[in-house]
Amino acid sequence: MLQVTKPSIIYKNARGKKNAWLELVGIDGNIAATIIDKQNKHVKVIVLKDGTPVTKDINCVRVWFWVDENNVVIRTPTFKINI
């Protein structure tokens, strides 16, 4: 069984808004997407299968993260802000 350690650190950007969800690694992608949406209504959440290529542009209203074949989050969902 996969054990997930949930860190107590919350990363915030320069504007004081949460921009990383470390605690979501290891949980179901649909649940993770719902949590992010509830915590930040201003971002679009995009769930991707592992290996899906993405653009390298900075988009402060997009949060994408990757899930494995079981729809489990495998990378920390984040977004960047261009200040």
PDB file of N, CA and C in Angstrom:
ATOM      1  N   MET A   1       0.843  -1.182   0.000  1.00  0.00           N
ATOM      2  CA  MET A   1       0.000   0.000   0.000  1.00  0.00           C
ATOM      3  C   MET A   1       0.888   1.246   0.000  1.00  0.00           C
ATOM      4  N   LEU A   2       0.515   2.217  -0.805  1.00  0.00           N
ATOM      5  CA  LEU A   2       1.246   3.474  -0.893  1.00  0.00           C
ATOM      6  C   LEU A   2       0.972   4.320   0.342  1.00  0.00           C
ATOM      7  N   GLN A   3       2.033   4.777   0.984  1.00  0.00           N
ATOM      8  CA  GLN A   3       1.888   5.671   2.118  1.00  0.00           C
ATOM      9  C   GLN A   3       2.329   7.052   1.701  1.00  0.00           C
ATOM     10  N   VAL A   4       1.528   8.040   1.982  1.00  0.00           N
ATOM     11  CA  VAL A   4       1.824   9.404   1.596  1.00  0.00           C
ATOM     12  C   VAL A   4       2.083  10.229   2.844  1.00  0.00           C
ATOM     13  N   THR A   5       3.223  10.889   2.866  1.00  0.00           N
ATOM     14  CA  THR A   5       3.530  11.809   3.952  1.00  0.00           C
ATOM     15  C   THR A   5       3.104  13.189   3.503  1.00  0.00           C
ATOM     16  N   LYS A   6       2.281  13.830   4.274  1.00  0.00           N
ATOM     17  CA  LYS A   6       1.784  15.147   3.902  1.00  0.00           C
ATOM     18  C   LYS A   6       2.572  16.223   4.640  1.00  0.00           C
ATOM     19  N   PRO A   7       3.342  17.007   3.892  1.00  0.00           N
ATOM     20  CA  PRO A   7       4.155  18.036   4.541  1.00  0.00           C
ATOM     21  C   PRO A   7       3.298  19.155   5.113  1.00  0.00           C
ATOM     22  N   SER A   8       3.827  19.814   6.114  1.00  0.00           N
ATOM     23  CA  SER A   8       3.104  20.918   6.728  1.00  0.00           C
ATOM     24  C   SER A   8       3.440  22.246   6.061  1.00  0.00           C
ATOM     25  N   ILE A   9       4.368  22.219   5.102  1.00  0.00           N
ATOM     26  CA  ILE A   9       4.771  23.454   4.420  1.00  0.00           C
ATOM     27  C   ILE A   9       3.765  23.788   3.327  1.00  0.00           C
ATOM     28  N   ILE A  10       3.359  25.027   3.267  1.00  0.00           N
ATOM     29  CA  ILE A  10       2.509  25.506   2.185  1.00  0.00           C
ATOM     30  C   ILE A  10       3.295  26.571   1.442  1.00  0.00           C
ATOM     31  N   TYR A  11       3.533  26.333   0.168  1.00  0.00           N
ATOM     32  CA  TYR A  11       4.273  27.300  -0.633  1.00  0.00           C
ATOM     33  C   TYR A  11       3.339  28.383  -1.109  1.00  0.00           C
ATOM     34  N   LYS A  12       3.791  29.615  -0.978  1.00  0.00           N
ATOM     35  CA  LYS A  12       2.993  30.751  -1.427  1.00  0.00           C
ATOM     36  C   LYS A  12       3.843  31.611  -2.339  1.00  0.00           C
ATOM     37  N   ASN A  13       3.169  32.230  -3.296  1.00  0.00           N
ATOM     38  CA  ASN A  13       3.884  33.107  -4.211  1.00  0.00           C
ATOM     39  C   ASN A  13       4.046  34.484  -3.585  1.00  0.00           C
ATOM     40  N   ALA A  14       4.600  35.408  -4.347  1.00  0.00           N
ATOM     41  CA  ALA A  14       4.883  36.752  -3.826  1.00  0.00           C
ATOM     42  C   ALA A  14       3.626  37.494  -3.405  1.00  0.00           C
ATOM     43  N   ARG A  15       2.496  37.105  -3.936  1.00  0.00           N
ATOM     44  CA  ARG A  15       1.237  37.774  -3.582  1.00  0.00           C
ATOM     45  C   ARG A  15       0.527  37.084  -2.424  1.00  0.00           C
ATOM     46  N   GLY A  16       1.178  36.100  -1.824  1.00  0.00           N
ATOM     47  CA  GLY A  16       0.611  35.438  -0.667  1.00  0.00           C
ATOM     48  C   GLY A  16      -0.406  34.356  -0.987  1.00  0.00           C
ATOM     49  N   LYS A  17      -0.536  33.977  -2.254  1.00  0.00           N
ATOM     50  CA  LYS A  17      -1.488  32.943  -2.657  1.00  0.00           C
ATOM     51  C   LYS A  17      -0.780  31.601  -2.778  1.00  0.00           C
ATOM     52  N   LYS A  18      -1.463  30.561  -2.413  1.00  0.00           N
ATOM     53  CA  LYS A  18      -0.898  29.219  -2.514  1.00  0.00           C
ATOM     54  C   LYS A  18      -0.681  28.882  -3.984  1.00  0.00           C
ATOM     55  N   ASN A  19       0.517  28.372  -4.304  1.00  0.00           N
ATOM     56  CA  ASN A  19       0.775  28.017  -5.701  1.00  0.00           C
ATOM     57  C   ASN A  19       1.349  26.614  -5.866  1.00  0.00           C
ATOM     58  N   ALA A  20       1.316  25.819  -4.812  1.00  0.00           N
ATOM     59  CA  ALA A  20       1.752  24.426  -4.901  1.00  0.00           C
ATOM     60  C   ALA A  20       0.958  23.595  -3.897  1.00  0.00           C
ATOM     61  N   TRP A  21       0.593  22.394  -4.314  1.00  0.00           N
ATOM     62  CA  TRP A  21      -0.214  21.510  -3.491  1.00  0.00           C
ATOM     63  C   TRP A  21       0.536  20.207  -3.271  1.00  0.00           C
ATOM     64  N   LEU A  22       1.579  20.241  -2.460  1.00  0.00           N
ATOM     65  CA  LEU A  22       2.390  19.054  -2.192  1.00  0.00           C
ATOM     66  C   LEU A  22       1.567  17.939  -1.571  1.00  0.00           C
ATOM     67  N   GLU A  23       0.582  18.287  -0.793  1.00  0.00           N
ATOM     68  CA  GLU A  23      -0.227  17.315  -0.074  1.00  0.00           C
ATOM     69  C   GLU A  23      -1.105  16.458  -0.996  1.00  0.00           C
ATOM     70  N   LEU A  24      -1.198  16.826  -2.280  1.00  0.00           N
ATOM     71  CA  LEU A  24      -2.065  16.090  -3.200  1.00  0.00           C
ATOM     72  C   LEU A  24      -1.356  14.956  -3.931  1.00  0.00           C
ATOM     73  N   VAL A  25      -0.045  14.899  -3.841  1.00  0.00           N
ATOM     74  CA  VAL A  25       0.689  13.800  -4.474  1.00  0.00           C
ATOM     75  C   VAL A  25       0.293  12.498  -3.789  1.00  0.00           C
ATOM     76  N   GLY A  26      -0.109  11.522  -4.593  1.00  0.00           N
ATOM     77  CA  GLY A  26      -0.500  10.225  -4.052  1.00  0.00           C
ATOM     78  C   GLY A  26      -2.000  10.022  -3.924  1.00  0.00           C
ATOM     79  N   ILE A  27      -2.796  11.058  -4.206  1.00  0.00           N
ATOM     80  CA  ILE A  27      -4.255  10.876  -4.118  1.00  0.00           C
ATOM     81  C   ILE A  27      -4.863  10.863  -5.522  1.00  0.00           C
ATOM     82  N   ASP A  28      -6.116  10.533  -5.604  1.00  0.00           N
ATOM     83  CA  ASP A  28      -6.841  10.456  -6.865  1.00  0.00           C
ATOM     84  C   ASP A  28      -6.849  11.821  -7.570  1.00  0.00           C
ATOM     85  N   GLY A  29      -6.599  11.822  -8.874  1.00  0.00           N
ATOM     86  CA  GLY A  29      -6.526  13.056  -9.643  1.00  0.00           C
ATOM     87  C   GLY A  29      -7.807  13.869  -9.647  1.00  0.00           C
ATOM     88  N   ASN A  30      -8.959  13.194  -9.652  1.00  0.00           N
ATOM     89  CA  ASN A  30     -10.231  13.923  -9.639  1.00  0.00           C
ATOM     90  C   ASN A  30     -10.447  14.638  -8.312  1.00  0.00           C
ATOM     91  N   ILE A  31     -10.067  13.985  -7.234  1.00  0.00           N
ATOM     92  CA  ILE A  31     -10.176  14.609  -5.914  1.00  0.00           C
ATOM     93  C   ILE A  31      -9.213  15.795  -5.830  1.00  0.00           C
ATOM     94  N   ALA A  32      -7.994  15.612  -6.330  1.00  0.00           N
ATOM     95  CA  ALA A  32      -7.004  16.694  -6.317  1.00  0.00           C
ATOM     96  C   ALA A  32      -7.511  17.903  -7.099  1.00  0.00           C
ATOM     97  N   ALA A  33      -8.090  17.666  -8.264  1.00  0.00           N
ATOM     98  CA  ALA A  33      -8.615  18.758  -9.080  1.00  0.00           C
ATOM     99  C   ALA A  33      -9.719  19.517  -8.351  1.00  0.00           C
ATOM    100  N   THR A  34     -10.570  18.802  -7.660  1.00  0.00           N
ATOM    101  CA  THR A  34     -11.656  19.432  -6.896  1.00  0.00           C
ATOM    102  C   THR A  34     -11.103  20.288  -5.759  1.00  0.00           C
ATOM    103  N   ILE A  35     -10.094  19.783  -5.068  1.00  0.00           N
ATOM    104  CA  ILE A  35      -9.489  20.531  -3.961  1.00  0.00           C
ATOM    105  C   ILE A  35      -8.866  21.828  -4.472  1.00  0.00           C
ATOM    106  N   ILE A  36      -8.101  21.746  -5.558  1.00  0.00           N
ATOM    107  CA  ILE A  36      -7.460  22.942  -6.113  1.00  0.00           C
ATOM    108  C   ILE A  36      -8.520  23.942  -6.539  1.00  0.00           C
ATOM    109  N   ASP A  37      -9.558  23.472  -7.205  1.00  0.00           N
ATOM    110  CA  ASP A  37     -10.635  24.357  -7.664  1.00  0.00           C
ATOM    111  C   ASP A  37     -11.315  25.066  -6.501  1.00  0.00           C
ATOM    112  N   LYS A  38     -11.517  24.369  -5.405  1.00  0.00           N
ATOM    113  CA  LYS A  38     -12.152  24.984  -4.235  1.00  0.00           C
ATOM    114  C   LYS A  38     -11.241  26.010  -3.569  1.00  0.00           C
ATOM    115  N   GLN A  39      -9.929  25.757  -3.598  1.00  0.00           N
ATOM    116  CA  GLN A  39      -8.986  26.657  -2.935  1.00  0.00           C
ATOM    117  C   GLN A  39      -8.616  27.869  -3.781  1.00  0.00           C
ATOM    118  N   ASN A  40      -8.775  27.758  -5.098  1.00  0.00           N
ATOM    119  CA  ASN A  40      -8.440  28.884  -5.967  1.00  0.00           C
ATOM    120  C   ASN A  40      -9.352  28.863  -7.186  1.00  0.00           C
ATOM    121  N   LYS A  41     -10.421  29.642  -7.124  1.00  0.00           N
ATOM    122  CA  LYS A  41     -11.414  29.692  -8.204  1.00  0.00           C
ATOM    123  C   LYS A  41     -10.887  30.402  -9.447  1.00  0.00           C
ATOM    124  N   HIS A  42      -9.726  31.026  -9.353  1.00  0.00           N
ATOM    125  CA  HIS A  42      -9.196  31.817 -10.469  1.00  0.00           C
ATOM    126  C   HIS A  42      -8.284  31.025 -11.397  1.00  0.00           C
ATOM    127  N   VAL A  43      -8.092  29.748 -11.121  1.00  0.00           N
ATOM    128  CA  VAL A  43      -7.213  28.943 -11.971  1.00  0.00           C
ATOM    129  C   VAL A  43      -8.008  27.854 -12.685  1.00  0.00           C
ATOM    130  N   LYS A  44      -7.490  27.452 -13.844  1.00  0.00           N
ATOM    131  CA  LYS A  44      -8.062  26.339 -14.585  1.00  0.00           C
ATOM    132  C   LYS A  44      -7.210  25.115 -14.275  1.00  0.00           C
ATOM    133  N   VAL A  45      -7.834  24.063 -13.790  1.00  0.00           N
ATOM    134  CA  VAL A  45      -7.126  22.842 -13.414  1.00  0.00           C
ATOM    135  C   VAL A  45      -7.138  21.874 -14.595  1.00  0.00           C
ATOM    136  N   ILE A  46      -5.941  21.381 -14.945  1.00  0.00           N
ATOM    137  CA  ILE A  46      -5.807  20.461 -16.069  1.00  0.00           C
ATOM    138  C   ILE A  46      -5.081  19.204 -15.586  1.00  0.00           C
ATOM    139  N   VAL A  47      -5.748  18.060 -15.707  1.00  0.00           N
ATOM    140  CA  VAL A  47      -5.173  16.783 -15.299  1.00  0.00           C
ATOM    141  C   VAL A  47      -4.630  16.092 -16.546  1.00  0.00           C
ATOM    142  N   LEU A  48      -3.355  15.676 -16.486  1.00  0.00           N
ATOM    143  CA  LEU A  48      -2.687  15.061 -17.630  1.00  0.00           C
ATOM    144  C   LEU A  48      -2.181  13.675 -17.281  1.00  0.00           C
ATOM    145  N   LYS A  49      -2.228  12.779 -18.248  1.00  0.00           N
ATOM    146  CA  LYS A  49      -1.631  11.452 -18.067  1.00  0.00           C
ATOM    147  C   LYS A  49      -0.117  11.598 -18.089  1.00  0.00           C
ATOM    148  N   ASP A  50       0.580  10.784 -17.304  1.00  0.00           N
ATOM    149  CA  ASP A  50       2.033  10.816 -17.231  1.00  0.00           C
ATOM    150  C   ASP A  50       2.632  10.723 -18.629  1.00  0.00           C
ATOM    151  N   GLY A  51       3.586  11.607 -18.913  1.00  0.00           N
ATOM    152  CA  GLY A  51       4.242  11.617 -20.211  1.00  0.00           C
ATOM    153  C   GLY A  51       3.650  12.596 -21.207  1.00  0.00           C
ATOM    154  N   THR A  52       2.500  13.194 -20.880  1.00  0.00           N
ATOM    155  CA  THR A  52       1.887  14.161 -21.781  1.00  0.00           C
ATOM    156  C   THR A  52       2.752  15.413 -21.845  1.00  0.00           C
ATOM    157  N   PRO A  53       3.159  15.844 -23.052  1.00  0.00           N
ATOM    158  CA  PRO A  53       3.976  17.054 -23.169  1.00  0.00           C
ATOM    159  C   PRO A  53       3.128  18.309 -22.944  1.00  0.00           C
ATOM    160  N   VAL A  54       3.783  19.348 -22.451  1.00  0.00           N
ATOM    161  CA  VAL A  54       3.106  20.627 -22.217  1.00  0.00           C
ATOM    162  C   VAL A  54       3.984  21.763 -22.739  1.00  0.00           C
ATOM    163  N   THR A  55       3.388  22.925 -22.902  1.00  0.00           N
ATOM    164  CA  THR A  55       4.144  24.097 -23.320  1.00  0.00           C
ATOM    165  C   THR A  55       4.970  24.613 -22.153  1.00  0.00           C
ATOM    166  N   LYS A  56       5.960  25.429 -22.431  1.00  0.00           N
ATOM    167  CA  LYS A  56       6.829  25.966 -21.382  1.00  0.00           C
ATOM    168  C   LYS A  56       6.471  27.408 -21.009  1.00  0.00           C
ATOM    169  N   ASP A  57       5.386  27.909 -21.559  1.00  0.00           N
ATOM    170  CA  ASP A  57       4.992  29.275 -21.245  1.00  0.00           C
ATOM    171  C   ASP A  57       4.492  29.386 -19.813  1.00  0.00           C
ATOM    172  N   ILE A  58       4.574  30.580 -19.264  1.00  0.00           N
ATOM    173  CA  ILE A  58       4.070  30.847 -17.910  1.00  0.00           C
ATOM    174  C   ILE A  58       2.633  31.333 -18.037  1.00  0.00           C
ATOM    175  N   ASN A  59       1.758  30.698 -17.298  1.00  0.00           N
ATOM    176  CA  ASN A  59       0.340  31.054 -17.331  1.00  0.00           C
ATOM    177  C   ASN A  59      -0.172  31.001 -15.897  1.00  0.00           C
ATOM    178  N   CYS A  60      -0.461  32.163 -15.342  1.00  0.00           N
ATOM    179  CA  CYS A  60      -0.813  32.240 -13.923  1.00  0.00           C
ATOM    180  C   CYS A  60      -2.243  31.799 -13.613  1.00  0.00           C
ATOM    181  N   VAL A  61      -2.996  31.382 -14.607  1.00  0.00           N
ATOM    182  CA  VAL A  61      -4.345  30.889 -14.346  1.00  0.00           C
ATOM    183  C   VAL A  61      -4.486  29.415 -14.720  1.00  0.00           C
ATOM    184  N   ARG A  62      -3.361  28.741 -14.877  1.00  0.00           N
ATOM    185  CA  ARG A  62      -3.386  27.324 -15.255  1.00  0.00           C
ATOM    186  C   ARG A  62      -2.595  26.502 -14.238  1.00  0.00           C
ATOM    187  N   VAL A  63      -3.256  25.473 -13.719  1.00  0.00           N
ATOM    188  CA  VAL A  63      -2.580  24.502 -12.857  1.00  0.00           C
ATOM    189  C   VAL A  63      -2.717  23.162 -13.559  1.00  0.00           C
ATOM    190  N   TRP A  64      -1.584  22.579 -13.926  1.00  0.00           N
ATOM    191  CA  TRP A  64      -1.659  21.240 -14.467  1.00  0.00           C
ATOM    192  C   TRP A  64      -0.816  20.296 -13.644  1.00  0.00           C
ATOM    193  N   PHE A  65      -1.241  19.052 -13.651  1.00  0.00           N
ATOM    194  CA  PHE A  65      -0.482  18.036 -12.944  1.00  0.00           C
ATOM    195  C   PHE A  65      -0.696  16.703 -13.630  1.00  0.00           C
ATOM    196  N   TRP A  66       0.222  15.780 -13.337  1.00  0.00           N
ATOM    197  CA  TRP A  66       0.231  14.486 -14.005  1.00  0.00           C
ATOM    198  C   TRP A  66      -0.243  13.385 -13.073  1.00  0.00           C
ATOM    199  N   VAL A  67      -0.962  12.431 -13.678  1.00  0.00           N
ATOM    200  CA  VAL A  67      -1.438  11.258 -12.953  1.00  0.00           C
ATOM    201  C   VAL A  67      -0.911  10.004 -13.646  1.00  0.00           C
ATOM    202  N   ASP A  68      -0.820   8.918 -12.886  1.00  0.00           N
ATOM    203  CA  ASP A  68      -0.376   7.651 -13.467  1.00  0.00           C
ATOM    204  C   ASP A  68      -1.560   6.898 -14.069  1.00  0.00           C
ATOM    205  N   GLU A  69      -1.332   5.640 -14.462  1.00  0.00           N
ATOM    206  CA  GLU A  69      -2.382   4.834 -15.100  1.00  0.00           C
ATOM    207  C   GLU A  69      -3.548   4.542 -14.169  1.00  0.00           C
ATOM    208  N   ASN A  70      -3.359   4.746 -12.857  1.00  0.00           N
ATOM    209  CA  ASN A  70      -4.437   4.556 -11.883  1.00  0.00           C
ATOM    210  C   ASN A  70      -5.095   5.866 -11.474  1.00  0.00           C
ATOM    211  N   ASN A  71      -4.775   6.937 -12.186  1.00  0.00           N
ATOM    212  CA  ASN A  71      -5.297   8.279 -11.931  1.00  0.00           C
ATOM    213  C   ASN A  71      -4.828   8.841 -10.585  1.00  0.00           C
ATOM    214  N   VAL A  72      -3.626   8.449 -10.152  1.00  0.00           N
ATOM    215  CA  VAL A  72      -3.038   8.928  -8.907  1.00  0.00           C
ATOM    216  C   VAL A  72      -2.042  10.040  -9.247  1.00  0.00           C
ATOM    217  N   VAL A  73      -2.111  11.148  -8.515  1.00  0.00           N
ATOM    218  CA  VAL A  73      -1.224  12.288  -8.747  1.00  0.00           C
ATOM    219  C   VAL A  73       0.221  11.868  -8.473  1.00  0.00           C
ATOM    220  N   ILE A  74       1.105  12.112  -9.458  1.00  0.00           N
ATOM    221  CA  ILE A  74       2.506  11.690  -9.313  1.00  0.00           C
ATOM    222  C   ILE A  74       3.475  12.862  -9.236  1.00  0.00           C
ATOM    223  N   ARG A  75       3.001  14.098  -9.516  1.00  0.00           N
ATOM    224  CA  ARG A  75       3.839  15.294  -9.402  1.00  0.00           C
ATOM    225  C   ARG A  75       3.047  16.389  -8.708  1.00  0.00           C
ATOM    226  N   THR A  76       3.741  17.214  -7.984  1.00  0.00           N
ATOM    227  CA  THR A  76       3.091  18.297  -7.243  1.00  0.00           C
ATOM    228  C   THR A  76       2.379  19.263  -8.189  1.00  0.00           C
ATOM    229  N   PRO A  77       1.063  19.465  -8.012  1.00  0.00           N
ATOM    230  CA  PRO A  77       0.360  20.466  -8.806  1.00  0.00           C
ATOM    231  C   PRO A  77       0.880  21.870  -8.439  1.00  0.00           C
ATOM    232  N   THR A  78       1.264  22.639  -9.444  1.00  0.00           N
ATOM    233  CA  THR A  78       1.786  23.991  -9.218  1.00  0.00           C
ATOM    234  C   THR A  78       1.359  24.919 -10.347  1.00  0.00           C
ATOM    235  N   PHE A  79       1.492  26.197 -10.077  1.00  0.00           N
ATOM    236  CA  PHE A  79       1.413  27.193 -11.142  1.00  0.00           C
ATOM    237  C   PHE A  79       2.394  28.297 -10.815  1.00  0.00           C
ATOM    238  N   LYS A  80       2.809  29.002 -11.847  1.00  0.00           N
ATOM    239  CA  LYS A  80       3.780  30.083 -11.680  1.00  0.00           C
ATOM    240  C   LYS A  80       3.123  31.408 -11.996  1.00  0.00           C
ATOM    241  N   ILE A  81       3.634  32.432 -11.339  1.00  0.00           N
ATOM    242  CA  ILE A  81       3.146  33.781 -11.594  1.00  0.00           C
ATOM    243  C   ILE A  81       4.270  34.610 -12.186  1.00  0.00           C
ATOM    244  N   ASN A  82       3.966  35.281 -13.239  1.00  0.00           N
ATOM    245  CA  ASN A  82       4.921  36.181 -13.876  1.00  0.00           C
ATOM    246  C   ASN A  82       4.708  37.568 -13.276  1.00  0.00           C
ATOM    247  N   ILE A  83       5.599  37.971 -12.388  1.00  0.00           N
ATOM    248  CA  ILE A  83       5.425  39.257 -11.666  1.00  0.00           C
ATOM    249  C   ILE A  83       6.211  40.342 -12.352  1.00  0.00           C
TER     250      ILE A  83
END
